[in-house]
Amino acid sequence: MNTPLLEPPVGAPPQDTCAIFDTNPSPAEAVERLCAHIQPTPCETVPLRAALGRCLAEPLPAPMAFPPFTRAMMDGYALRAAEVEPEAQWHVLDEVIAGQIADKPLPTHTAVRIATGAPLPICADTVLRQECAQRFGQTLRGLLPRIELGKDTEAIGSVTAVGDLLISAHSPLLPADLAKAARHGISQLSVHRPARIALLVIGNELTPAGSPLPRGHLYEHNALLIESTLDQHRLGQIIHTAAVKDDLAAIDQALSTARAQRPDLLILIGGTSVGTHDFTRRALSRHGQPLFEGVHTRPGRTACASVTNNGLVLLALPGSPKAVHALLESILLPTLRFMQGHLIP
Ligand SMILES: Nc1nc2c(c(=O)[nH]1)N[C@H]1C(S)=C(S)[C@@H](COP(=O)(O)OP(=O)(O)OC[C@H]3O[C@@H](n4cnc5c(N)ncnc54)[C@H](O)[C@@H]3O)O[C@H]1N2
Ligand code: MOO
């Protein structure tokens, strides 16, 4: 016998409805909403190597000229270009190697043996490469009919003048930027500090890799994906992680504990859907005002976010590892880049 269908009670909402996720913001709009509630992290002064991948908040001007003296760029003889002509000869006075100074002015028709990188003596303006000359004792005979003024030298300040822009703000520092800072005598930089992230991983079925796998369980791997992506891009550090059961009170409590660590951003993974044991949305609404209730994207459409009354953004990603992977690229990395002072296009 068929069970008669029950009439729904008047005024009661239907059960098992779900949010219309597709009316939600695009990933780019979601990033804008998140960033409207997030400040870039404060700056800290760190040694050059620790600044790799981080951003300056202010453009860096050159504190000194480079090169700091006019120098030879080839091994040969420092002399006056105007004296170079067919059959020209010079008396070789001295030798100057890198790190030494030839501070006596050079008399006419004299030359100084000079090493690549050594400072040019006063009154010398050019280097005649050794392969373009013949040396007999202290006498030097040139093999060129003429030479360009300044040939094979680099003038003081010709690469960088004092005050020139050395490194721009708001883009991640590359090894070449750090080397440029060191070349100008800078040993530390003021850069945005890494974002401090708290991570809650939600799900009854999750077991850490390395433990026996109970029936019906999966090995947890979203946290590692997020943590190692942050490491790879030097975009932040996880300051707090917790594994939380599918239980509203447990998630609520875990959110309070994580908030007490004062993170710059709190990320939750899992439980974002509309099933009877998905509590992430309800927990978020207890802790803040919604920024978005879903994102117009697949995979990842059940992502949602809130902001607490003291301005902490709570970002919940779907548990599906495919969705986490996609949202890392489209939402999380752009948001973290903004937090660490990158210029957002
Ligand atoms: N009735 C509807 N159901 C669902 C909808 C919908 O619109 N209506 N959307 C689906 C979509 S799309 C997604 S995505 C999921 C998101 O759900 P949750 O955020 O609640 O994800 P979970 O149920 O927690 O997990 C999904 C899947 O991924 C596994 N998982 C979870 N966390 C981890 C982890 N840390 N490491 C490895 N694997 C993890 C979990 O075991 C599940 O298999 O909702 C759909 N449902
Ligand atoms: O939003 Mo889901 O599978 O599309 O991640």
mmCIF file of N, CA and C in Angstrom, residues 95 97 126-127 150 198 213:
data_model
loop_
_atom_site.group_PDB
_atom_site.id
_atom_site.type_symbol
_atom_site.label_atom_id
_atom_site.label_comp_id
_atom_site.label_asym_id
_atom_site.label_seq_id
_atom_site.Cartn_x
_atom_site.Cartn_y
_atom_site.Cartn_z
ATOM 1 N N GLU A 95 101.685 50.485 -11.773
ATOM 2 C CA GLU A 95 100.589 49.531 -12.010
ATOM 3 C C GLU A 95 99.508 49.783 -10.961
ATOM 4 N N ILE A 97 96.021 47.938 -9.456
ATOM 5 C CA ILE A 97 95.138 46.766 -9.502
ATOM 6 C C ILE A 97 93.857 47.081 -8.729
ATOM 7 N N THR A 126 90.977 56.792 -20.567
ATOM 8 C CA THR A 126 90.696 55.704 -21.499
ATOM 9 C C THR A 126 91.590 54.519 -21.140
ATOM 10 N N VAL A 127 91.135 53.314 -21.513
ATOM 11 C CA VAL A 127 92.010 52.138 -21.336
ATOM 12 C C VAL A 127 92.356 51.577 -22.718
ATOM 13 N N GLY A 150 87.218 57.505 -23.417
ATOM 14 C CA GLY A 150 86.457 56.738 -22.415
ATOM 15 C C GLY A 150 86.340 55.261 -22.729
ATOM 16 N N ALA A 198 45.392 31.435 9.933
ATOM 17 C CA ALA A 198 44.877 30.326 10.746
ATOM 18 C C ALA A 198 44.027 29.441 9.838
ATOM 19 N N LEU A 213 43.937 3.982 8.054
ATOM 20 C CA LEU A 213 42.753 4.644 7.490
ATOM 21 C C LEU A 213 41.486 3.886 7.883
#
